[in-house]
């Protein structure tokens, strides 16, 4: 293993211990997440154990959701013997934990590289501005194709095969990027590799659609539980990834320009391996129950049922689509809110590492540790607060509360970045770190609310397409915002950059509240007319 010439043997051993610590922490956090998810999903987890349901219908047991439908409660002792707990481990359905694990591993490709963003800029000799922002815009540019294609295709072919293919493609694309850095490709060639990697995006919407398929087999109120745990498993990547990326960057290579390129290449290679392992986990453990193949078989029955129950469905639209009284107005409103959030979020991740380095003098490893510390806050919110908050107050309240915290955090970052360079370092540090923590409190509150609002009002055979549409709108925001706000950063400075991002989050709050007000006004107007008649 190559090390810098100035590094002592003691430093090398210390860094190796850090790697071991991170690996053990990752394993512990993953175990905690999967165990908590299993507890929240209930006793039964096998889709293959057939049992008689109500009215003589043979049903298949599914996690918690199906248990509720079948009456698996203390006063229903039917599962006292021969339940899921008595089956061998490998006979159980591991689909949901495997999807959570795949989400964690895939996001490592993003989070491990976040601390090396400034190093990438130095590698290509890019000043902070629109050209620097192109490093963040290239991947979403490729996502435009992937987001539009793969989720819709998963409605037809099934979630498993498409999810495995996209994860494997992302891994290969990251390997190509790593090779390009090592071979000193030009900026244009490297950006082309990033665009190609983005073409295999779409696994996030597919995994959410899969969880919605599983959740729709039981009670809708459990959908938020699945989505909250999806966010929690993804947040694990934000805990482990930045620290691991910073450590790998510090350990491998020397201090010269060539050695720095090798460091960047190795970090990207580690993230590629994580994506490949994610594809393998999906291929082995995830089944297609509740996904495209099942949807194809039940399409005719769904059409008949929809015709017979059309009036009842119309009555439920106001409840199901909180931001629209019809399907597509609700989807369009949620997509608008989501796009504004992603404009703010992409700005944060594009320019926050540079802010830490320029104002607080953090090195690459310290930037990674900072991201990990904030991600612990986010994971705590995802695991213990988000689902409960959304069940208690509804998805619109969770959405607006989260966006309000995000906007306030970004505006505070803008204020801190605008302070004079000679300002007390302690005050500046407290403002930046406190604002960042508030940002990471808001993100997990907002995160599950958007897919929950979308998936509640979308028929099962259209979930992939609608999630793909939402992802495509978000991708446009992620392509455009780093370029535009990067230019604002170059002309007006970091303070204006983060304030504009915060304004995007506040605009999303305004859209959500306005659309909810319109829906409630229409709903109560209909109720009043019905009462008068």
XYZ file of C-alpha atoms in Angstrom:
533
model
C 0.000 0.000 0.000
C 1.639 3.287 -1.030
C 1.954 5.919 1.677
C 3.279 9.503 1.695
C 6.986 9.726 2.302
C 6.474 11.834 5.396
C 4.048 9.392 7.028
C 5.430 7.373 9.915
C 4.659 3.746 10.635
C 2.620 4.837 13.662
C 0.429 7.036 11.469
C -0.147 4.163 9.067
C -1.209 1.870 11.908
C -3.482 4.565 13.306
C -5.162 5.026 9.941
C -5.622 1.300 9.562
C -7.324 1.217 12.951
C -9.605 4.015 11.730
C -10.551 1.933 8.693
C -11.308 -1.044 10.933
C -13.378 1.175 13.206
C -15.420 2.478 10.292
C -15.969 -1.061 8.996
C -17.158 -2.261 12.396
C -19.375 0.799 12.791
C -20.898 0.135 9.373
C -21.690 -3.457 10.288
C -23.230 -2.406 13.598
C -25.363 0.300 12.004
C -26.551 -2.038 9.257
C -27.452 -4.675 11.837
C -29.331 -2.056 13.835
C -31.220 -0.843 10.775
C -32.207 -4.299 9.562
C -33.159 -5.446 13.068
C -35.294 -2.371 13.644
C -36.889 -2.818 10.258
C -37.675 -6.443 11.023
C -39.268 -5.509 14.332
C -41.371 -2.821 12.727
C -42.435 -5.157 9.942
C -43.850 -7.687 12.358
C -43.457 -11.397 12.951
C -44.255 -12.814 9.545
C -41.815 -12.232 6.709
C -42.332 -15.089 4.287
C -44.301 -14.525 1.096
C -44.509 -18.251 0.498
C -46.336 -19.438 3.604
C -49.962 -19.731 2.475
C -52.653 -19.427 5.073
C -56.450 -19.207 4.872
C -57.618 -15.617 5.006
C -60.998 -14.238 5.805
C -64.019 -15.428 3.847
C -62.171 -18.570 2.806
C -59.676 -16.782 0.558
C -56.177 -18.221 0.501
C -53.683 -15.428 1.123
C -49.944 -15.207 1.402
C -48.300 -13.910 4.509
C -46.349 -10.670 4.144
C -44.500 -8.538 6.682
C -46.768 -6.933 9.299
C -49.077 -5.539 6.602
C -50.536 -8.921 5.767
C -50.384 -9.920 9.432
C -52.729 -7.048 10.241
C -55.116 -8.111 7.495
C -55.143 -11.721 8.654
C -55.628 -10.814 12.273
C -52.248 -11.797 13.703
C -52.851 -10.110 17.041
C -52.730 -11.420 20.630
C -56.345 -12.485 20.452
C -55.634 -14.464 17.274
C -53.387 -17.310 18.403
C -53.300 -18.961 14.967
C -49.550 -18.290 14.677
C -48.604 -19.572 18.095
C -47.009 -22.609 16.446
C -45.124 -22.829 13.203
C -44.684 -19.075 12.775
C -41.892 -17.276 10.983
C -39.677 -17.413 14.056
C -39.505 -21.233 13.825
C -38.352 -21.275 10.186
C -34.696 -21.396 9.172
C -33.147 -18.019 8.401
C -32.691 -18.672 4.670
C -36.353 -19.726 4.303
C -37.490 -16.231 5.189
C -38.248 -13.452 2.749
C -35.293 -11.043 2.814
C -36.534 -8.832 0.002
C -37.135 -5.669 2.022
C -33.833 -5.851 3.969
C -32.024 -6.541 0.680
C -33.585 -3.462 -0.928
C -32.535 -1.385 2.082
C -29.008 -2.792 1.900
C -28.831 -2.082 -1.827
C -29.912 1.510 -1.243
C -27.160 1.901 1.339
C -24.444 0.409 -0.867
C -25.493 2.319 -3.960
C -25.459 5.672 -2.181
C -21.890 5.039 -1.105
C -21.035 5.900 -4.706
C -22.303 9.391 -4.003
C -21.317 9.934 -0.389
C -17.780 8.543 -0.607
C -16.942 11.033 -3.338
C -18.473 14.079 -1.631
C -15.297 14.960 0.354
C -13.132 14.764 -2.784
C -15.167 17.336 -4.735
C -12.593 20.094 -4.118
C -9.793 17.666 -5.017
C -11.557 16.905 -8.308
C -11.660 20.628 -9.007
C -7.922 20.882 -8.373
C -7.271 17.832 -10.540
C -8.879 19.576 -13.517
C -7.677 23.068 -12.452
C -11.237 24.402 -12.192
C -12.070 27.681 -10.427
C -15.214 27.716 -8.289
C -18.024 28.704 -10.635
C -20.090 27.221 -13.438
C -17.219 25.017 -14.640
C -16.815 23.634 -11.110
C -20.567 23.089 -10.947
C -20.378 20.966 -14.108
C -18.820 18.195 -11.986
C -22.152 17.984 -10.145
C -24.343 18.486 -13.233
C -22.839 15.788 -15.471
C -24.284 12.815 -13.575
C -27.854 14.224 -13.457
C -27.621 14.909 -17.186
C -27.299 11.175 -17.790
C -30.017 10.555 -15.211
C -32.525 12.191 -17.549
C -32.507 9.074 -19.717
C -32.251 6.584 -16.869
C -35.017 8.110 -14.755
C -37.424 8.209 -17.696
C -36.608 4.687 -18.909
C -35.876 2.282 -16.063
C -38.737 2.952 -13.586
C -41.332 2.665 -16.361
C -39.654 -0.482 -17.635
C -39.841 -1.973 -14.144
C -43.647 -1.753 -14.349
C -43.446 -4.214 -17.249
C -40.431 -6.453 -16.612
C -40.549 -6.482 -12.814
C -38.634 -4.465 -10.250
C -35.922 -7.034 -9.494
C -34.359 -7.463 -12.922
C -34.332 -3.744 -13.717
C -33.031 -2.810 -10.273
C -30.181 -5.320 -10.535
C -29.260 -4.136 -14.028
C -29.151 -0.443 -13.113
C -27.066 -1.063 -9.998
C -24.563 -3.125 -11.981
C -24.447 -0.436 -14.678
C -23.743 2.251 -12.091
C -20.874 0.181 -10.729
C -19.330 -0.246 -14.169
C -19.720 3.464 -14.883
C -17.915 4.350 -11.663
C -15.107 1.956 -12.597
C -14.799 3.816 -15.888
C -14.546 7.129 -14.024
C -11.850 5.702 -11.772
C -9.885 4.509 -14.796
C -10.284 7.924 -16.436
C -8.831 9.754 -13.448
C -5.889 7.353 -13.300
C -5.232 7.779 -17.030
C -5.473 11.595 -16.776
C -8.453 11.992 -19.082
C -9.528 15.486 -20.061
C -12.437 17.168 -18.302
C -14.691 16.502 -21.278
C -13.863 12.785 -21.267
C -14.429 12.497 -17.524
C -17.756 14.324 -17.750
C -18.795 11.961 -20.552
C -18.069 9.015 -18.238
C -20.187 10.645 -15.546
C -23.042 11.166 -18.005
C -22.822 7.491 -19.001
C -22.940 6.452 -15.343
C -26.011 8.611 -14.850
C -27.786 6.745 -17.656
C -28.070 3.782 -15.267
C -29.752 5.859 -12.577
C -33.317 5.180 -11.555
C -32.793 2.519 -8.905
C -34.037 4.912 -6.197
C -37.527 5.329 -7.709
C -37.635 1.618 -8.540
C -36.842 0.588 -4.967
C -39.481 2.998 -3.616
C -42.014 1.596 -6.078
C -41.106 -1.927 -4.926
C -41.644 -0.978 -1.281
C -44.950 0.622 -2.243
C -45.946 -2.618 -3.980
C -45.209 -4.526 -0.803
C -46.946 -1.937 1.351
C -50.070 -1.896 -0.803
C -50.657 -5.555 0.013
C -51.749 -4.486 3.497
C -52.750 -1.203 5.063
C -51.777 2.078 3.447
C -50.775 3.596 6.791
C -47.776 1.237 6.829
C -46.395 2.761 3.634
C -44.776 5.576 5.596
C -42.955 2.972 7.702
C -41.359 1.401 4.649
C -40.379 4.763 3.208
C -38.972 6.019 6.512
C -36.780 2.930 6.795
C -35.706 3.397 3.181
C -34.544 6.884 4.111
C -32.852 5.537 7.241
C -30.905 2.931 5.287
C -29.892 5.580 2.768
C -28.793 7.861 5.581
C -26.399 5.144 6.729
C -24.488 5.801 3.525
C -24.212 9.458 4.505
C -22.829 8.360 7.872
C -20.264 5.893 6.594
C -19.512 7.176 3.100
C -17.895 10.571 3.736
C -15.665 9.272 6.530
C -14.679 6.210 4.542
C -14.017 8.320 1.455
C -11.901 10.779 3.436
C -9.899 7.993 5.077
C -9.259 6.214 1.781
C -8.174 9.510 0.232
C -5.725 10.183 3.080
C -4.267 6.680 3.243
C -3.625 5.938 -0.420
C -1.091 7.900 -2.459
C 1.397 10.626 -1.649
C 1.337 14.388 -1.655
C 2.148 15.132 -5.324
C -0.239 15.833 -8.196
C 0.035 12.281 -9.559
C -0.495 10.797 -6.101
C -3.571 12.956 -5.565
C -5.008 11.645 -8.839
C -4.411 8.090 -7.612
C -6.214 8.888 -4.372
C -9.263 10.209 -6.232
C -9.230 7.163 -8.513
C -9.168 4.728 -5.584
C -12.031 6.467 -3.773
C -14.198 6.226 -6.897
C -13.177 2.582 -7.339
C -14.343 1.768 -3.786
C -17.716 3.328 -4.548
C -17.939 1.256 -7.755
C -17.383 -1.967 -5.817
C -20.176 -0.979 -3.409
C -22.627 -0.568 -6.317
C -21.686 -3.962 -7.721
C -22.312 -5.594 -4.329
C -25.705 -3.839 -4.246
C -26.599 -5.453 -7.580
C -25.550 -8.856 -6.268
C -27.651 -8.510 -3.101
C -30.750 -7.647 -5.123
C -30.177 -10.532 -7.543
C -29.857 -13.068 -4.737
C -32.349 -11.997 -2.077
C -35.117 -9.920 -3.720
C -38.128 -11.640 -5.235
C -40.600 -10.157 -7.694
C -43.611 -10.443 -5.463
C -45.733 -7.320 -5.751
C -43.843 -5.922 -8.724
C -44.171 -5.838 -12.491
C -44.903 -9.530 -13.059
C -47.720 -9.537 -10.541
C -49.098 -6.296 -11.936
C -49.260 -7.742 -15.432
C -51.264 -10.733 -14.196
C -53.794 -8.570 -12.335
C -54.183 -5.785 -14.905
C -57.529 -7.058 -16.202
C -58.965 -7.528 -12.711
C -57.763 -4.062 -11.745
C -59.511 -2.542 -14.754
C -62.811 -4.212 -13.873
C -62.524 -3.211 -10.250
C -61.650 0.360 -11.194
C -64.751 0.587 -13.372
C -66.975 -0.844 -10.644
C -65.527 1.338 -7.909
C -64.922 4.500 -9.941
C -67.222 6.624 -7.829
C -65.535 5.506 -4.584
C -62.110 6.251 -6.026
C -63.196 9.746 -7.012
C -64.318 10.369 -3.459
C -60.913 9.286 -2.125
C -58.795 11.447 -4.425
C -58.870 14.455 -2.117
C -57.543 12.339 0.725
C -55.096 10.308 -1.348
C -53.548 13.248 -3.213
C -52.991 15.925 -0.567
C -51.760 18.517 -3.100
C -54.319 17.881 -5.844
C -57.956 16.896 -6.256
C -57.080 14.803 -9.317
C -54.239 12.390 -9.989
C -52.137 14.509 -12.315
C -52.631 17.825 -10.545
C -51.450 16.107 -7.379
C -48.457 14.550 -9.133
C -47.512 17.836 -10.840
C -47.742 19.772 -7.561
C -45.594 17.250 -5.678
C -43.055 17.203 -8.531
C -42.790 21.017 -8.404
C -42.122 20.948 -4.660
C -39.620 18.139 -5.112
C -37.752 19.966 -7.905
C -37.327 23.096 -5.781
C -35.984 21.000 -2.923
C -33.488 19.234 -5.167
C -32.266 22.564 -6.502
C -31.437 23.541 -2.923
C -30.014 20.124 -2.032
C -27.690 19.910 -5.042
C -26.352 23.371 -4.214
C -25.568 22.282 -0.671
C -23.599 19.203 -1.720
C -21.834 20.980 -4.580
C -20.463 23.909 -2.555
C -20.613 22.987 1.131
C -17.281 21.049 1.096
C -15.569 24.116 -0.397
C -17.117 26.303 2.309
C -15.710 24.036 5.006
C -12.262 24.115 3.452
C -12.162 27.847 2.689
C -13.756 29.252 5.873
C -12.935 26.603 8.486
C -9.681 25.249 6.970
C -10.920 21.641 6.999
C -8.853 19.094 5.093
C -10.438 16.282 3.058
C -10.600 13.861 5.992
C -12.139 16.509 8.257
C -14.772 17.261 5.601
C -15.649 13.569 5.510
C -15.910 13.422 9.300
C -18.172 16.493 9.272
C -20.523 14.864 6.765
C -20.589 11.701 8.858
C -21.401 13.613 12.050
C -24.299 15.403 10.381
C -25.524 12.143 8.862
C -25.791 10.640 12.361
C -28.301 13.392 13.140
C -30.159 12.601 9.931
C -30.184 8.863 10.650
C -31.598 9.436 14.126
C -34.394 11.509 12.634
C -35.098 8.912 9.922
C -35.109 5.953 12.294
C -37.055 7.378 15.222
C -38.861 10.607 14.288
C -39.841 10.890 10.608
C -42.347 8.045 10.432
C -44.004 8.982 13.721
C -44.180 12.651 12.746
C -45.792 11.854 9.405
C -48.322 9.476 10.949
C -49.248 12.053 13.567
C -49.456 15.164 11.377
C -49.645 13.906 7.798
C -47.269 14.091 4.820
C -47.935 17.757 4.024
C -46.966 18.853 7.524
C -43.834 16.682 7.381
C -42.976 18.101 3.961
C -43.340 21.748 4.945
C -41.644 21.333 8.335
C -38.673 19.615 6.734
C -38.408 22.189 3.948
C -38.640 25.009 6.481
C -35.688 23.575 8.413
C -33.728 23.081 5.179
C -34.378 26.652 4.038
C -33.473 28.132 7.416
C -30.272 26.086 7.539
C -29.236 27.246 4.056
C -29.998 30.896 4.791
C -27.960 30.690 7.986
C -25.087 29.176 6.005
C -25.356 32.080 3.586
C -25.205 34.546 6.456
C -22.174 32.810 7.965
C -20.401 32.729 4.598
C -21.026 36.478 4.203
C -19.320 37.379 7.486
C -16.003 39.232 7.177
C -12.901 37.057 7.018
C -11.604 38.645 10.230
C -14.731 37.665 12.181
C -14.287 35.557 15.310
C -13.558 32.016 14.127
C -15.598 30.459 16.931
C -18.741 32.365 15.935
C -18.336 31.493 12.275
C -17.705 27.841 13.085
C -20.737 27.632 15.385
C -22.997 29.221 12.761
C -21.818 26.954 9.948
C -21.972 23.732 11.943
C -25.272 24.646 13.631
C -26.888 25.583 10.308
C -25.660 22.339 8.756
C -27.124 20.312 11.629
C -30.478 22.066 11.139
C -30.295 21.230 7.437
C -29.781 17.564 8.281
C -32.747 17.667 10.677
C -35.009 18.908 7.891
C -33.972 16.484 5.160
C -35.290 13.260 6.812
C -38.535 15.000 7.768
C -39.073 15.996 4.159
C -37.693 12.811 2.556
C -40.495 10.235 3.092
C -43.282 12.776 2.542
C -42.877 13.165 -1.231
C -42.952 9.464 -2.225
C -45.733 8.938 0.303
C -47.870 11.662 -1.304
C -47.087 10.337 -4.775
C -47.542 6.630 -4.171
C -50.758 6.948 -2.179
C -52.687 8.280 -5.184
C -51.037 6.291 -7.987
C -52.387 2.954 -9.289
C -49.963 0.095 -8.824
C -49.350 -0.358 -12.553
C -48.246 3.297 -12.863
C -46.005 3.637 -9.814
C -42.749 3.202 -11.689
C -43.759 5.686 -14.384
C -44.870 8.340 -11.886
C -41.758 7.937 -9.755
C -39.734 8.184 -12.952
C -41.515 11.405 -13.901
C -40.798 12.880 -10.489
C -37.180 11.767 -10.760
C -36.859 13.345 -14.206
C -38.105 16.696 -12.916
C -35.689 16.463 -10.001
C -32.875 15.615 -12.386
C -33.495 18.771 -14.399
C -33.183 20.751 -11.175
C -29.920 18.968 -10.329
C -28.506 19.686 -13.787
C -29.400 23.363 -13.898
C -28.980 24.533 -10.307
C -25.221 23.833 -9.838
C -24.504 25.717 -13.064
C -26.670 28.754 -12.308
C -25.925 28.942 -8.594
C -22.278 28.187 -9.292
C -22.144 31.318 -11.425
C -23.836 33.251 -8.608
C -21.138 31.882 -6.308
C -18.425 33.165 -8.663
C -19.920 36.632 -9.031
C -21.558 37.271 -5.640
C -19.762 34.869 -3.336
C -20.716 31.866 -1.189
C -23.195 33.868 0.916
C -25.446 34.667 -2.039
C -25.105 31.092 -3.304
C -26.550 29.521 -0.147
C -29.217 32.206 0.281
C -30.556 31.509 -3.206
C -30.649 27.801 -2.352
C -32.542 28.575 0.864
C -35.016 30.667 -1.121
C -35.727 27.628 -3.313
C -36.648 25.631 -0.194
C -38.926 28.416 1.047
C -40.570 28.574 -2.387
C -41.287 24.844 -2.120
C -42.981 25.436 1.250
C -45.161 28.142 -0.327
C -46.201 25.868 -3.208
C -47.097 23.000 -0.866
C -49.152 25.154 1.487
C -50.950 26.949 -1.367
C -51.860 23.723 -3.128
C -53.044 22.154 0.133
C -55.218 25.193 0.806
C -56.821 24.867 -2.641
C -57.529 21.168 -2.075
C -59.075 21.759 1.358
C -61.183 24.629 0.056
C -62.533 22.449 -2.742
C -63.130 19.546 -0.371
C -65.062 21.587 2.187
C -66.933 23.338 -0.595
C -68.167 19.976 -1.863
C -69.093 18.909 1.670
C -71.105 22.078 2.225
C -72.994 21.680 -1.063
C -73.778 18.043 -0.269
C -75.117 19.072 3.133
C -77.332 21.777 1.631
C -78.739 19.373 -0.921
